[in-house]
Structure formats: structure tokens, C-alpha cells
CSV table of C-alpha atoms and ligand atoms in Angstrom, one decimal:
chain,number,residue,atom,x,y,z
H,1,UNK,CA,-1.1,11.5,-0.3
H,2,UNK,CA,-0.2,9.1,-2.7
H,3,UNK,CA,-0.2,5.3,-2.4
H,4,UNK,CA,0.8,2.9,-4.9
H,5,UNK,CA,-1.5,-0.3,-4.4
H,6,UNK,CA,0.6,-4.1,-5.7
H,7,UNK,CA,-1.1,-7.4,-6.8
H,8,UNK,CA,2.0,-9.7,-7.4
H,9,UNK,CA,1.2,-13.1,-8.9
H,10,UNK,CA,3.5,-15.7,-9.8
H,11,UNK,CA,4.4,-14.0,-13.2
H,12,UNK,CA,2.7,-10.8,-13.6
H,13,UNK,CA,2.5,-7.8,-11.2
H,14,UNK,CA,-0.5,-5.1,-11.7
H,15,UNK,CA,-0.2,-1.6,-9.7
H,16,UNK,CA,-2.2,1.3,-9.5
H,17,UNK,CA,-0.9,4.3,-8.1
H,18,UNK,CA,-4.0,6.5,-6.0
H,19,UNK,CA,-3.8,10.5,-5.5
H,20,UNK,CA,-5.2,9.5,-2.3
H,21,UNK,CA,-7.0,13.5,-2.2
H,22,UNK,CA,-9.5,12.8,-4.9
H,23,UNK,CA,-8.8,8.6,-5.4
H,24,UNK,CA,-8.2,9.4,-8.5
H,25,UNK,CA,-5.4,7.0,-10.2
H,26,UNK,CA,-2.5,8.6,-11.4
H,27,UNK,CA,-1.1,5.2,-13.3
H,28,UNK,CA,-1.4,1.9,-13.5
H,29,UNK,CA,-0.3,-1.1,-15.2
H,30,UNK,CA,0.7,-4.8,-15.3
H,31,UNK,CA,4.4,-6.1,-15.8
H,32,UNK,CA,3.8,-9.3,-17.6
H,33,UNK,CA,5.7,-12.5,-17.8
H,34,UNK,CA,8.2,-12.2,-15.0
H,35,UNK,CA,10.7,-14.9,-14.9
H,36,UNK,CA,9.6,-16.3,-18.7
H,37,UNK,CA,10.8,-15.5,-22.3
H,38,UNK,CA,9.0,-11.6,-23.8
H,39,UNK,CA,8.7,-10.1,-20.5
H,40,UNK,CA,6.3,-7.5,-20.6
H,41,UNK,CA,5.7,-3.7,-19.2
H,42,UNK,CA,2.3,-2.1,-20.0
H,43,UNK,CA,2.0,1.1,-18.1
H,44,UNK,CA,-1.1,3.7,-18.4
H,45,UNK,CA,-0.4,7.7,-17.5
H,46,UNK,CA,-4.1,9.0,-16.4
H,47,UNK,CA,-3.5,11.9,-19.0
H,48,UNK,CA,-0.9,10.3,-21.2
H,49,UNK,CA,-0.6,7.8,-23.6
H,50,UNK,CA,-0.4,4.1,-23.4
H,51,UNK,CA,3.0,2.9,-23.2
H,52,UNK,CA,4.7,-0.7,-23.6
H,53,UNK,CA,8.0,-1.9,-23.1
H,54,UNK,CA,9.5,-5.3,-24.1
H,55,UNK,CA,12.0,-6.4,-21.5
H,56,UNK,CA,14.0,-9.4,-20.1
H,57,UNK,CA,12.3,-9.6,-16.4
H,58,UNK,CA,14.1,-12.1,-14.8
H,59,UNK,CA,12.8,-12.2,-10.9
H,60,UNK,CA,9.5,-10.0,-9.2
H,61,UNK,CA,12.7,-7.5,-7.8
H,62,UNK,CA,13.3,-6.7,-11.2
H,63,UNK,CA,9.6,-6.2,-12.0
H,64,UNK,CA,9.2,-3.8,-9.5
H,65,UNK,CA,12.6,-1.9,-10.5
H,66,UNK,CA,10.7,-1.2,-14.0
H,67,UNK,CA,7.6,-0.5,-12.7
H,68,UNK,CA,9.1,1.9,-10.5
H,69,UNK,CA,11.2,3.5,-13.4
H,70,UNK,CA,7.9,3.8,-15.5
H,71,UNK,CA,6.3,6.2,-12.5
H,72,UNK,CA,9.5,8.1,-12.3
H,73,UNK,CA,10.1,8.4,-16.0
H,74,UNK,CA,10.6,11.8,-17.2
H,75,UNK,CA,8.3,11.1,-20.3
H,76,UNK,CA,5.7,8.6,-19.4
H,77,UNK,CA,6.1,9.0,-15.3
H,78,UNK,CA,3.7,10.7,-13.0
H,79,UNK,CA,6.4,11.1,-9.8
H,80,UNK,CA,9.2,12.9,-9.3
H,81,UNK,CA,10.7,10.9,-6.8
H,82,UNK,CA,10.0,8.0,-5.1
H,83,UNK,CA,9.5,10.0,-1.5
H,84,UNK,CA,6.2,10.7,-3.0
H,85,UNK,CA,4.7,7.4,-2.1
H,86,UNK,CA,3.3,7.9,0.7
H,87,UNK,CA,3.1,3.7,1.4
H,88,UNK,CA,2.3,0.9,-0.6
H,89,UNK,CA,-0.8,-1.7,-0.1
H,90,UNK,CA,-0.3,-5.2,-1.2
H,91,UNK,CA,-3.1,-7.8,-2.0
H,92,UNK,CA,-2.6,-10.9,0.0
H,93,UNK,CA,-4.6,-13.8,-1.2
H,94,UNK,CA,-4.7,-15.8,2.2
H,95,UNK,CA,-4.6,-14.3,5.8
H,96,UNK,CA,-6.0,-17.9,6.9
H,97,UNK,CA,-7.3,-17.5,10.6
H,98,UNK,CA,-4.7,-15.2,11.5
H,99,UNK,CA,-5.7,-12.0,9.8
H,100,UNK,CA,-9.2,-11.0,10.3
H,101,UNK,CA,-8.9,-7.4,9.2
H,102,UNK,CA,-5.7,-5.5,6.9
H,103,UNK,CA,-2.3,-5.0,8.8
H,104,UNK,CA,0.9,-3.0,8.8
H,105,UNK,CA,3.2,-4.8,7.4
H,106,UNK,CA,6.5,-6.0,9.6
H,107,UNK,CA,8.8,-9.0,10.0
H,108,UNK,CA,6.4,-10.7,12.1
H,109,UNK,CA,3.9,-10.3,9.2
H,110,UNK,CA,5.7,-11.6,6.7
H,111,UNK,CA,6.6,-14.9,8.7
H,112,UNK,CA,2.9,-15.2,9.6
H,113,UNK,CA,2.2,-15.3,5.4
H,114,UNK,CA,5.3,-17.9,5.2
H,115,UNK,CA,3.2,-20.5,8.0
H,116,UNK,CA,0.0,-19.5,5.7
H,117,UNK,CA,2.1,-20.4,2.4
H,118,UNK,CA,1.2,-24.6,3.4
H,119,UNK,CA,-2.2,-23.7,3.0
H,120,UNK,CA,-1.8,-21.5,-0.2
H,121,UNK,CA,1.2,-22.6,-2.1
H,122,UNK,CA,-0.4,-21.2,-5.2
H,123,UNK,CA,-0.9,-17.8,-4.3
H,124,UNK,CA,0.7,-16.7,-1.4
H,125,UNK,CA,4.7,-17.4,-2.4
H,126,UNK,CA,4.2,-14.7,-5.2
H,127,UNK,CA,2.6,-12.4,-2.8
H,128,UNK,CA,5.2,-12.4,-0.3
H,129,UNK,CA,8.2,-12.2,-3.4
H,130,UNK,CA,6.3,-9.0,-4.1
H,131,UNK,CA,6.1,-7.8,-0.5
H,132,UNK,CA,10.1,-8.6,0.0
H,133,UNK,CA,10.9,-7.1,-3.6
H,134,UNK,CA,9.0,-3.9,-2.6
H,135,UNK,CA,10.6,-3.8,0.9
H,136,UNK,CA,14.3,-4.5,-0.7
H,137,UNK,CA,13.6,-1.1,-2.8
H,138,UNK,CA,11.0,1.0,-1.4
H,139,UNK,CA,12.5,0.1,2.6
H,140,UNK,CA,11.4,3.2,3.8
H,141,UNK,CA,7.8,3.2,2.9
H,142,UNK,CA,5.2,1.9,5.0
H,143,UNK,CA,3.3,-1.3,3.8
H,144,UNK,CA,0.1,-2.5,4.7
H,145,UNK,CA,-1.6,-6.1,3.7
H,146,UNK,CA,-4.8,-6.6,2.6
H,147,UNK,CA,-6.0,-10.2,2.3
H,148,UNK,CA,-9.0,-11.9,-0.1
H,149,UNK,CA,-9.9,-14.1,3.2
H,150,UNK,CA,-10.3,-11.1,5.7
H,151,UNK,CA,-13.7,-10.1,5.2
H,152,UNK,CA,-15.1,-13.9,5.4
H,153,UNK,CA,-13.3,-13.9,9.0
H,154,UNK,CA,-17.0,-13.6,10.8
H,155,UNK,CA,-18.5,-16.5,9.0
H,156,UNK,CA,-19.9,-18.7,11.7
H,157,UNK,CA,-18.1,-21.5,13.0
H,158,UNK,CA,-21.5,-23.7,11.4
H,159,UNK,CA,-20.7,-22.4,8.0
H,160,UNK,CA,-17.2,-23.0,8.0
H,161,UNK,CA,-16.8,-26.0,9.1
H,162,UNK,CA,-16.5,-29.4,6.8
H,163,UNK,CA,-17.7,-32.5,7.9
H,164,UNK,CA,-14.3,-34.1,8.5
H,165,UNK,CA,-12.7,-35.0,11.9
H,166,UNK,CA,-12.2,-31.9,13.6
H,167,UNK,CA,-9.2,-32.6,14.8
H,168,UNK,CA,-8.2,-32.3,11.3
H,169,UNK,CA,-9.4,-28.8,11.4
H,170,UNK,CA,-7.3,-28.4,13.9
H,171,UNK,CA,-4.3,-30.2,12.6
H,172,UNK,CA,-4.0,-28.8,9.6
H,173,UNK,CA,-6.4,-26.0,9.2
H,174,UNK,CA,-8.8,-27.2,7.2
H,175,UNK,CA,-12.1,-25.0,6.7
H,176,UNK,CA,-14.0,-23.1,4.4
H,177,UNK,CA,-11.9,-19.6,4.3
H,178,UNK,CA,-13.9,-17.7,1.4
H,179,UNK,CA,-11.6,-15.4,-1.2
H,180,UNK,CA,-12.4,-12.1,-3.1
H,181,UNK,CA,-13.2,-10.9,0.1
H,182,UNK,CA,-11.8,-6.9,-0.6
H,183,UNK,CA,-14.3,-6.8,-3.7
H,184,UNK,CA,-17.2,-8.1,-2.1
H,185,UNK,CA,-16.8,-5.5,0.9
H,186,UNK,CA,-16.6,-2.8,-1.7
H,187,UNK,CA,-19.4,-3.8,-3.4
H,188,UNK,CA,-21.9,-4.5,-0.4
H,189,UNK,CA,-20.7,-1.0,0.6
H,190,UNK,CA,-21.6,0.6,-2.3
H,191,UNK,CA,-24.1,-0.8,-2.4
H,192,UNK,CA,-25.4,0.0,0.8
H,193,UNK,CA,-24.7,3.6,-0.4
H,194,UNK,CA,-26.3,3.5,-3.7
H,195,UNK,CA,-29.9,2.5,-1.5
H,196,UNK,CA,-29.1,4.8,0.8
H,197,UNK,CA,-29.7,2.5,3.6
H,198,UNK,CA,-27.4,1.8,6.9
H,199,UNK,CA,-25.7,-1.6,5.6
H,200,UNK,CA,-26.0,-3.0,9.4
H,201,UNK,CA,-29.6,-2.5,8.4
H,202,UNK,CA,-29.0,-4.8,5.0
H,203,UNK,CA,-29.4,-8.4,3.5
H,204,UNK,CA,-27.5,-8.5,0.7
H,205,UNK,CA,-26.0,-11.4,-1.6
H,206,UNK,CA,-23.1,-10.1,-3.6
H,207,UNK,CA,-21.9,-12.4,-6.8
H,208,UNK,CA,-18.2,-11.7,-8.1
H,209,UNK,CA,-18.7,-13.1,-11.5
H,210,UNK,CA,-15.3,-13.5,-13.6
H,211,UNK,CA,-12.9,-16.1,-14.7
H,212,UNK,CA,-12.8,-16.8,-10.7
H,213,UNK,CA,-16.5,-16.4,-9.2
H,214,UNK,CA,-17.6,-16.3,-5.9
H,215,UNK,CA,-21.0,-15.5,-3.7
H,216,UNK,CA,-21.1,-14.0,-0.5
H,217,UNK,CA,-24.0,-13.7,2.1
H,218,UNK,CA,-23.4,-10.0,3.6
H,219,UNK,CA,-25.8,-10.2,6.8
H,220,UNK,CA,-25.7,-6.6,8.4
H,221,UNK,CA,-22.3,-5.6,6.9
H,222,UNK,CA,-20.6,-8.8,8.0
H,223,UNK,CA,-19.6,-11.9,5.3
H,224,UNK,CA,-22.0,-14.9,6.9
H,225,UNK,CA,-21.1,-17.2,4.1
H,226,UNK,CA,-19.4,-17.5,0.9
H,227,UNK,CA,-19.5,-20.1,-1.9
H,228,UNK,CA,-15.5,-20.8,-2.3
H,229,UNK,CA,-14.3,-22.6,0.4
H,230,UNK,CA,-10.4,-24.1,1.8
H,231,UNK,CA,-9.8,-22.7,-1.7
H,232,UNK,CA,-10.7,-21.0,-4.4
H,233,UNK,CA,-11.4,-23.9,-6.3
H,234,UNK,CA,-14.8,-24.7,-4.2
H,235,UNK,CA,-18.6,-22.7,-5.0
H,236,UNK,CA,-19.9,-21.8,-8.4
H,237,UNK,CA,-18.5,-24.1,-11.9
H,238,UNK,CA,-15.9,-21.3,-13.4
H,239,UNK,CA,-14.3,-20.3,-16.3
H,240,UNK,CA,-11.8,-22.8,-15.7
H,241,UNK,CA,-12.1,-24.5,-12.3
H,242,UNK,CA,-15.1,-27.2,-12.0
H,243,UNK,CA,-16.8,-25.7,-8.2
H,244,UNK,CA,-18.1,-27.8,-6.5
H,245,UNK,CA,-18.2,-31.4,-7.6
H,246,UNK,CA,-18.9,-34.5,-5.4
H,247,UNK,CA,-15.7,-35.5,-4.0
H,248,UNK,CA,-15.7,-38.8,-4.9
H,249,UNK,CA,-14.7,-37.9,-8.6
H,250,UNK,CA,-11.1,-37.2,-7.6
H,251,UNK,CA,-10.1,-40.9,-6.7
H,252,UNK,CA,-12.2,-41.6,-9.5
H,253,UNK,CA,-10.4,-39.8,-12.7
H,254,UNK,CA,-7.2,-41.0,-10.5
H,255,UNK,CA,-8.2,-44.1,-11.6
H,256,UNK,CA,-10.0,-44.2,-14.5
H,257,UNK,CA,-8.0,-41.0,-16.5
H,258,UNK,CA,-4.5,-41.6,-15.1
H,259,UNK,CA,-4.1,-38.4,-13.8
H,260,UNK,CA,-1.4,-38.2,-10.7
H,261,UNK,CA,-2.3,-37.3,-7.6
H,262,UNK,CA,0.3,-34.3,-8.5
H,263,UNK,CA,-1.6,-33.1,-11.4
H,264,UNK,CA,-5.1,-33.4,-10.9
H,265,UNK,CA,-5.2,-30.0,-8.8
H,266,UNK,CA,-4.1,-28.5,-11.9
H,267,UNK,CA,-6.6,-30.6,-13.7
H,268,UNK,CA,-9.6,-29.2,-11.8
H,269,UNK,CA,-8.1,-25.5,-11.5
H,270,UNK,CA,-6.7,-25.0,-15.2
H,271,UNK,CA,-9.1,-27.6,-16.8
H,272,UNK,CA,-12.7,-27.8,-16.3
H,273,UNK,CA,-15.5,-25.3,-15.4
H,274,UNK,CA,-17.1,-23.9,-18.6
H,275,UNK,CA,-13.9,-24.3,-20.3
H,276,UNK,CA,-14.6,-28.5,-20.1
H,277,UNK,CA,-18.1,-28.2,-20.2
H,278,UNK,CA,-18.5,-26.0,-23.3
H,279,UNK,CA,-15.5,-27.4,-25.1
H,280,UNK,CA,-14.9,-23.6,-26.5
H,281,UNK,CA,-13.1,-21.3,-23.9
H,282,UNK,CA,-13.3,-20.0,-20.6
H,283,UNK,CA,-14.1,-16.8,-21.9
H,284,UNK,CA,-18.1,-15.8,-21.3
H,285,UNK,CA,-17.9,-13.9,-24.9
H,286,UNK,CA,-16.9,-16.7,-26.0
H,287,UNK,CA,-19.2,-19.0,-25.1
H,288,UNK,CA,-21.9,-16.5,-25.1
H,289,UNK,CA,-21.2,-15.9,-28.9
H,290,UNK,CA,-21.2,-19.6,-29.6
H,291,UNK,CA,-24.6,-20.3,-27.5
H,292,UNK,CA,-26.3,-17.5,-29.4
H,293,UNK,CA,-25.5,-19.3,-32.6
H,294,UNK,CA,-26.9,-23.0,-31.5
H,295,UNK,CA,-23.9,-24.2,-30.4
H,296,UNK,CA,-25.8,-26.8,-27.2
H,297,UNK,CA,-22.8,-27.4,-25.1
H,298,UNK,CA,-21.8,-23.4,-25.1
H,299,UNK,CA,-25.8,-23.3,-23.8
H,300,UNK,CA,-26.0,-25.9,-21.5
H,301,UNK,CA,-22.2,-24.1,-20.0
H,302,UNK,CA,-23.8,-21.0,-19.3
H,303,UNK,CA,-27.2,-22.8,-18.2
H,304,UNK,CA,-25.1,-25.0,-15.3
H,305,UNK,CA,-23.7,-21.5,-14.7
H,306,UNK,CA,-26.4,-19.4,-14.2
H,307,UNK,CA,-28.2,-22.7,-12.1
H,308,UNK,CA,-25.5,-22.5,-9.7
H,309,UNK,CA,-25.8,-19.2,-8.8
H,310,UNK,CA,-29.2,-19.1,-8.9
H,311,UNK,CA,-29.3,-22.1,-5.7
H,312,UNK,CA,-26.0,-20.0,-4.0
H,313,UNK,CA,-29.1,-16.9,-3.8
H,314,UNK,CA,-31.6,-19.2,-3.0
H,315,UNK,CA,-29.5,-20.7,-0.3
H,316,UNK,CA,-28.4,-17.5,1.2
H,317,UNK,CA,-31.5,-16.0,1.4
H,318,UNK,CA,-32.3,-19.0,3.9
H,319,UNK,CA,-29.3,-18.7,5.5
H,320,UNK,CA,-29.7,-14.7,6.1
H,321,UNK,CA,-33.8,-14.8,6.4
H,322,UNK,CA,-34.2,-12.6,4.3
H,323,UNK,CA,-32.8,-11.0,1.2
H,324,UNK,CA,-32.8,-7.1,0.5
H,325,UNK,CA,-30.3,-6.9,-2.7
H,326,UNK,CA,-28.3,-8.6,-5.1
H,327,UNK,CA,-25.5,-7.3,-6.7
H,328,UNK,CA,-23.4,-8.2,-9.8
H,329,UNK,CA,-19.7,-7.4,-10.2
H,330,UNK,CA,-16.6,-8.9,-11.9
H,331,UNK,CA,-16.1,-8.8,-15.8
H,332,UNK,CA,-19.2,-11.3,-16.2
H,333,UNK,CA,-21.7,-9.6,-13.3
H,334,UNK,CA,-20.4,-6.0,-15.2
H,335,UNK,CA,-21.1,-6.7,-18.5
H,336,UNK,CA,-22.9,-9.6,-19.1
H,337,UNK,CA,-26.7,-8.7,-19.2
H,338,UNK,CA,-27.5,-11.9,-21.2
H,339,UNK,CA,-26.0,-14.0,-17.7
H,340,UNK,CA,-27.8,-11.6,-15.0
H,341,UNK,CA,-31.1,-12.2,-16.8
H,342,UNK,CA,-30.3,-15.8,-16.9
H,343,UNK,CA,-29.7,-15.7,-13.2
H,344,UNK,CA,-32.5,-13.7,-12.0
H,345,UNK,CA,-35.1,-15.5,-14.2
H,346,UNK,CA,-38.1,-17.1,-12.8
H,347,UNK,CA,-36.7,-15.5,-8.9
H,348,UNK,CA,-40.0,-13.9,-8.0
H,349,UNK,CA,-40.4,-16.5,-5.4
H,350,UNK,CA,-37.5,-14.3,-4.0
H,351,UNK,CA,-38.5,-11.0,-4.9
H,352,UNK,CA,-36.5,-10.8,-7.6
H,353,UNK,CA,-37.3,-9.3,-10.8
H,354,UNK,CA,-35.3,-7.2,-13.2
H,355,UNK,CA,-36.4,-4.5,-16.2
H,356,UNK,CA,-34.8,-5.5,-19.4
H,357,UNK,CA,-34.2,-2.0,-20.4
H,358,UNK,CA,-32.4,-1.2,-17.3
H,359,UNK,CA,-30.4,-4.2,-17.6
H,360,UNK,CA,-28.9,-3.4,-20.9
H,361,UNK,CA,-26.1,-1.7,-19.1
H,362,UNK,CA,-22.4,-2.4,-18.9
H,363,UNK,CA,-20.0,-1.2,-16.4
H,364,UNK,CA,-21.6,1.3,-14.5
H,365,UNK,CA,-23.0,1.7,-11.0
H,366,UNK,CA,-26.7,0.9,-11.7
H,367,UNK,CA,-30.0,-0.4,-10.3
H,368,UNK,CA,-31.5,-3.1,-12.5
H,369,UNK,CA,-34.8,-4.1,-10.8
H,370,UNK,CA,-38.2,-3.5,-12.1
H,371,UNK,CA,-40.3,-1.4,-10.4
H,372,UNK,CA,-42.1,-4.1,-8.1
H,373,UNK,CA,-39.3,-6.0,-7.5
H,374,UNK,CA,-39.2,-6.6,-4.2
H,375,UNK,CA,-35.1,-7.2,-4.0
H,376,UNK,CA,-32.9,-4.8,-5.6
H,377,UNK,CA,-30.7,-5.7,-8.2
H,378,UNK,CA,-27.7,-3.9,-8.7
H,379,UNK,CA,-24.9,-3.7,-10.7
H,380,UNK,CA,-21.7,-2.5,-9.0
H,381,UNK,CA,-18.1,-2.1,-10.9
H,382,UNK,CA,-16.1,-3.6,-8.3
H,383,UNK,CA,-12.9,-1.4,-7.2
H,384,UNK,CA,-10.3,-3.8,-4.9
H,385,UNK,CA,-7.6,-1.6,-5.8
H,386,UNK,CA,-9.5,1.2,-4.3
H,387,UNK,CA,-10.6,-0.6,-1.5
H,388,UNK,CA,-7.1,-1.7,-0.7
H,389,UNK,CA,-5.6,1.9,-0.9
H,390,UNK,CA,-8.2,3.2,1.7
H,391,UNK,CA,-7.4,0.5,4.2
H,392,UNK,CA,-4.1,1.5,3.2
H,393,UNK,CA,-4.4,5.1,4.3
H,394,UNK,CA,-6.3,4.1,7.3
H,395,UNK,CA,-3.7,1.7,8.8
H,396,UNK,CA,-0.6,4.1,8.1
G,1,ADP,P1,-10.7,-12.1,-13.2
G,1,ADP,O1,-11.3,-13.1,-12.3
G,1,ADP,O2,-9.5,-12.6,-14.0
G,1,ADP,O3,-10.4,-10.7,-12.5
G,1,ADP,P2,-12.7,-10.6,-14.7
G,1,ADP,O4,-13.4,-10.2,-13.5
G,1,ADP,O5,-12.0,-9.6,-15.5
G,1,ADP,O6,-11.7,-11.8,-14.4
G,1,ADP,O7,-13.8,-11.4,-15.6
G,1,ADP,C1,-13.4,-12.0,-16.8
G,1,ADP,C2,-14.6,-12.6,-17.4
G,1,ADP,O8,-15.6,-11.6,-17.7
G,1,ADP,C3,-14.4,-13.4,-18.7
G,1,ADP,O9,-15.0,-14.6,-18.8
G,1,ADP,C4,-15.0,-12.4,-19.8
G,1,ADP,O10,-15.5,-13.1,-20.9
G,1,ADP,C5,-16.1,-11.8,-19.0
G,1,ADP,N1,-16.6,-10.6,-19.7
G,1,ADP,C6,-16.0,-9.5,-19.9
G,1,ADP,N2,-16.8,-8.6,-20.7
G,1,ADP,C7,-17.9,-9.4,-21.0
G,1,ADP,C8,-19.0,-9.1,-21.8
G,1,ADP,N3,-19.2,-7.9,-22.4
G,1,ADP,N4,-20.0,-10.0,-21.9
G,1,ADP,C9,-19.8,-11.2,-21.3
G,1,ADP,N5,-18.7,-11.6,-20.5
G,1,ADP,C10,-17.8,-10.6,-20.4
């Protein structure tokens, strides 16, 4: 069975298309600039060569028109005919309350995401364009939704609540969601694997650490807490969203910087995090490079970085009572060694102690820990595509 697996954003579209037999991919690849000048296709055979097309892609139909074409090609294609996909998963950023779990995909579905769209009018309009565009082509094929707030669905009502009127959490909805949800179920699962342990049996606090970062307490399987919140602006500073800041600030640069009430969403999302802090880039190497050659605000960045995380374990483990592991994933948890020692440095109040020479690794499934560490420390590539093929399969 084969199942081609769809994370539309407002200009780009990735896929990944899964021999669902061995979960091996077959192809992937990211149209690029959809809707703006040099559109983009960059599509990878598994046993072929790299190819890229320059393209006018005006709308996400379009986009998924060429990257259907690029499957099916007789040169660089790894289908014959489109009858071979089997069903198509998409990546939904924001299931709000209604969607505790991945779904089928019908009519009714897609109005639900339209009523979640006032919530997330960042991220879920380009998911649903993609769902629609994909329906318009493929109408046939079964589609399935997997969303980045599912897994945080058992958080307790304690931790997801805001100390503002309730009635405006009922009113308008406000509460603390939690996102990356798919890739911190993958990881805590793996990671229940790699120790060989029942997770129900587990204490684990995952960190997704990339230009978005987010923590999650996984108490027995289930997502207790994680650090973003109503978006994924709240939690740990990022590459370039500031986390968590006193609210108080926002009236504040209102006022004293000028910014509209219109932009200064945009301000802290596109703006701030180690991007304003550092002065350099949003990019870890980056910053990393710069710190390692004295530059102090590059330092102090990855410093305020690695402090925050270090309080989200330290708070979780009181929230869980207990803490068995610690994973790392996203492009920073993967391959950053230099930001995991950071982290995990003076943690033995926690258990926590990592070997040097096991965490000079990149990218790999690994257990970082020294010997009497008391907490594991893993490292665990995360896989959402993967994750959201299998709930795929399972729901069709
Ligand atoms: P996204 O949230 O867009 O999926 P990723 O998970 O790909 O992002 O993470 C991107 C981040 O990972 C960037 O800040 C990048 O600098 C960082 N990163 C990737 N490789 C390394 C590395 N070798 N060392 C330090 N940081 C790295």
C-alpha cells in the first residue's frame, strides 16, 4: 500500500510518498513559492537523482498538479498511475477541541477546520487549500487528517487553562492547545521502544528543538502538558518567535515602538527569539558559530535558550513526579550536541547526566546518558511524516 503524506503551508507544499510494506519512502519533495514569483519544484526519487524544476505556480491546485506529475513522470516518477495511492494523509496544524485523535476526512471535516480557521488564521487556511486541492484531483482517494494539537488533547483541564474569565474560554476558545503534537508522540514512542519499557509504564519529557520548539510532559503515554500554548507563539524563546514574555510588553512596544496592533503578531512571530536577542540569525549554526568565536549576545542567545528548557524539565518533572527520560529531536535536539550539553548541565539534581562521547552524535537514534545517570537521555530523529502515514493506514 502506498500513501502519499501532504504538509501544505501558505506557499510551499512538502510530500512524502510511503511504500507503506516496508515504510520505506519512495519520493519526496517540497513545491516552493506557490502563489509568488520563481516558483519552485524539488522532488527526490529514493534511487534516483535529485531533480528541480523552475515553474510559474500560481494557486496550491496547481502545486499539487506538479507534484503529482513529478510521481508519475516517466523519468524521475516512481508511479505508474495515480490508482496506486492508496490515500493521502494531510498535517493539520489545529484540531482545537474538536479533534482529539486523526480522522477520515469528509465534508463535515473540512467545515469543522473552516470554524477552527478563527483560531488559527495562520496555519489552518493553507491546510485546508491543500486538503480541497487534493480532493478536486485525487477525489477518489481516501484522506485522513492528522493534527499538531491532537496528542495534547488529554492535558488536564488545570494545565490548560489561563487565568482569564472563563467564560472567555468558553466564548472564544481560549486555552493552552499545545502544537508538534505528531512528533512528540513519535518520539515518546520510540522512545519507549528504544528502553524497551511499556510507555504506560514511562515519565518522559520530550523537547522538539528547531526553528519552532516545543516541550511536552508524556505521563504514561499521554501529553500532560506542553510548553506552547493558544499558539505556537507561547513556551521556549525560538529561532524567531520570543516564547513566553510577560504580557504586559505588548501594550507596551504598542506604545512606546509604534507598532499596530495589526503587526505586532508578526513582530513577535517573525521578529524576536534568538533572532532579536543575538542580533545574527535564527539559525543555531549560526549563532553557535558566532558564540564559539566571542561574539556575547550569540552566547547569552543560546544561554536564555538552553535556561528555558532547562526550567520547562525541571517543571515537568514536578508536574509528572517523576522523570524517567529525556529526549531531543528537531534540527537543534538532532544535531546540536554543543545545546544538549548546555541543557543537561548541572541536572543531576534530576538525574540527569550525559557522556560527552556518546553525545557527539548527529541524527541518529541514540542513548546519550552516562552510565549513572539516573534519567535517560535520548536522542530520537523525529519522523511526523511517518507518523502521519501509519495513522493514515490505520484510519482507512
Ligand atoms: P523546523 O521547525 O522548521 O522543522 P528544524 O527542526 O529543521 O526546523 O530545525 C531547524 C534548526 O535546527 C535551525 O535553527 C538549525 O540551525 C538547527 N540545526 C540544524 N543542524 C544543526 C547543527 N548541526 N547544529 C546546530 N543546529 C542545527
Amino acid at each position: 500500500m502506498k500513501v502519499l503524506v501532504i504538509n501544505c503551508g501558505s506557499s510551499s507544499l512538502k510530500y512524502q510518498l510511503f511504500n507503506m510494506e516496508n515504510q520505506s519512502v519512495l519520493a519526496k519533495g517540497i513545491v516552493e513559492r506557490i502563489g509568488l514569483e520563481g516558483g519552485m519544484l524539488r522532488h527526490q526519487p529514493a534511487d534516483k537523482d535529485k531533480v528541480e524544476i523552475s515553474e510559474n505556480i500560481p494557486n496550491h491546485k496547481v502545486a499539487v498538479k506538479i507534484m503529482l506529475d513529478a510521481l508519475l513522470d516517466s523519468n524521475h516518477g516512481v508511479i505508474n498511475t495515480v490508482s496506486e495511492i492508496s490515500a493521502v494523509g494531510h498535517r493539520v496544524v489545529h484540531g482545537a477541541e474538536r479533534f482529539s485523535g486523526s480522522v477520515r476526512i469528509n465534508d463535515e471535516v473540512i467545515n469543522v477546520l473552516k470554524e477552527c480557521i478563527s483560531i488559527a488564521p495562520l496555519h489552518n487556511p493553507p491546510n485546508i487549500i491543500g486538503i480541497e486541492a487534493v480532493k478536486e484531483l485525487l477525489p477518489d482517494v481516501p484522506m485522513v487528517g492528522v493534527f499538531d494539537t491532537a496528542f495534547h488533547q488529554t492535558m488536564p483541564e488545570f494545565a490548560y487553562i489561563y487565568g482569564v474569565p472563563y467564560d472567555l474560554y468558553k466564548k472564544h476558545s481560549i486555552r493552552r492547545y499545545g502544537f508538534h503534537g505528531t512528533s512528540h508522540r513519535y518520539v515518546s514512542m520510540r522512545a519507549a521502544k528504544f528502553l524497551n519499557k511499556p510507555i504506560e509504564d514511562l515519565k518522559i519529557v520530550t523537547l522538539h528543538l528547531g526553528n519552532g520548539s516545543s516541550i511536552t510532559a508524556v505521563k504514561n503515554g499521554k501529553s500532560v502538558d506542553n510548553s506552547m500554548g493558544f499558539t505556537p507563539l507561547e513556551g521556549i524563546v525560538m529561532g524567531t518567535r520570543c516564547g513566553s514574555i510577560d504580557p504586559a510588553i505588548v501594550p507596551f512596544l504598542i506604545e512606546k515602538e509604534g507598532i499596530s496592533p495589526e503587526k505586532i503578531n508578526d513582530y513577535l512571530n517573525k521578529k524576536c527569539g534568538v533572532l532579536g536577542i543575538s542580533g545574527i540569525s535564527s539559525d543555531f549554526r549560526d549563532i553557535e558559530e558566532a558564540a564559539a568565536s566571542g561574539n556575547k549576545r550569540a552566547k547569552l542567545a543560546l544561554d536564555v535558550f538552553a535556561y528555558q528548557a532547562k526550567k520547562y524539565i525541571g517543571s515537568y518533572a514536578a508536574a509528572m513526579n517523576g522523570l524517567d527520560a529525556i529526549v531531543f529531536t528537531g534540527g537543534i535536539g538532532e544535531n546540536s550536541s554543543n545545546m544538549r550539553k548546555m541543557i543537561c548541565e548541572n541536572m543531576e539534581y534530576f538525574g540527569i547526566r550525559i557522556d560527552d562521547a556518546r553525545n557527539n552524535i548527529r541524527g541518529k537514534e541514540a542513548d546519550i546518558s552516562a552510565e549513572d545517570s539516573k534519567t535517560r537521555v535520548l536522542v530520537i530523529p523525529t519522523n511526523e511524516e511517518l507518523m502521519i502515514a501509519l495513522d493514515t493506514v490505520a484510519l482507512i
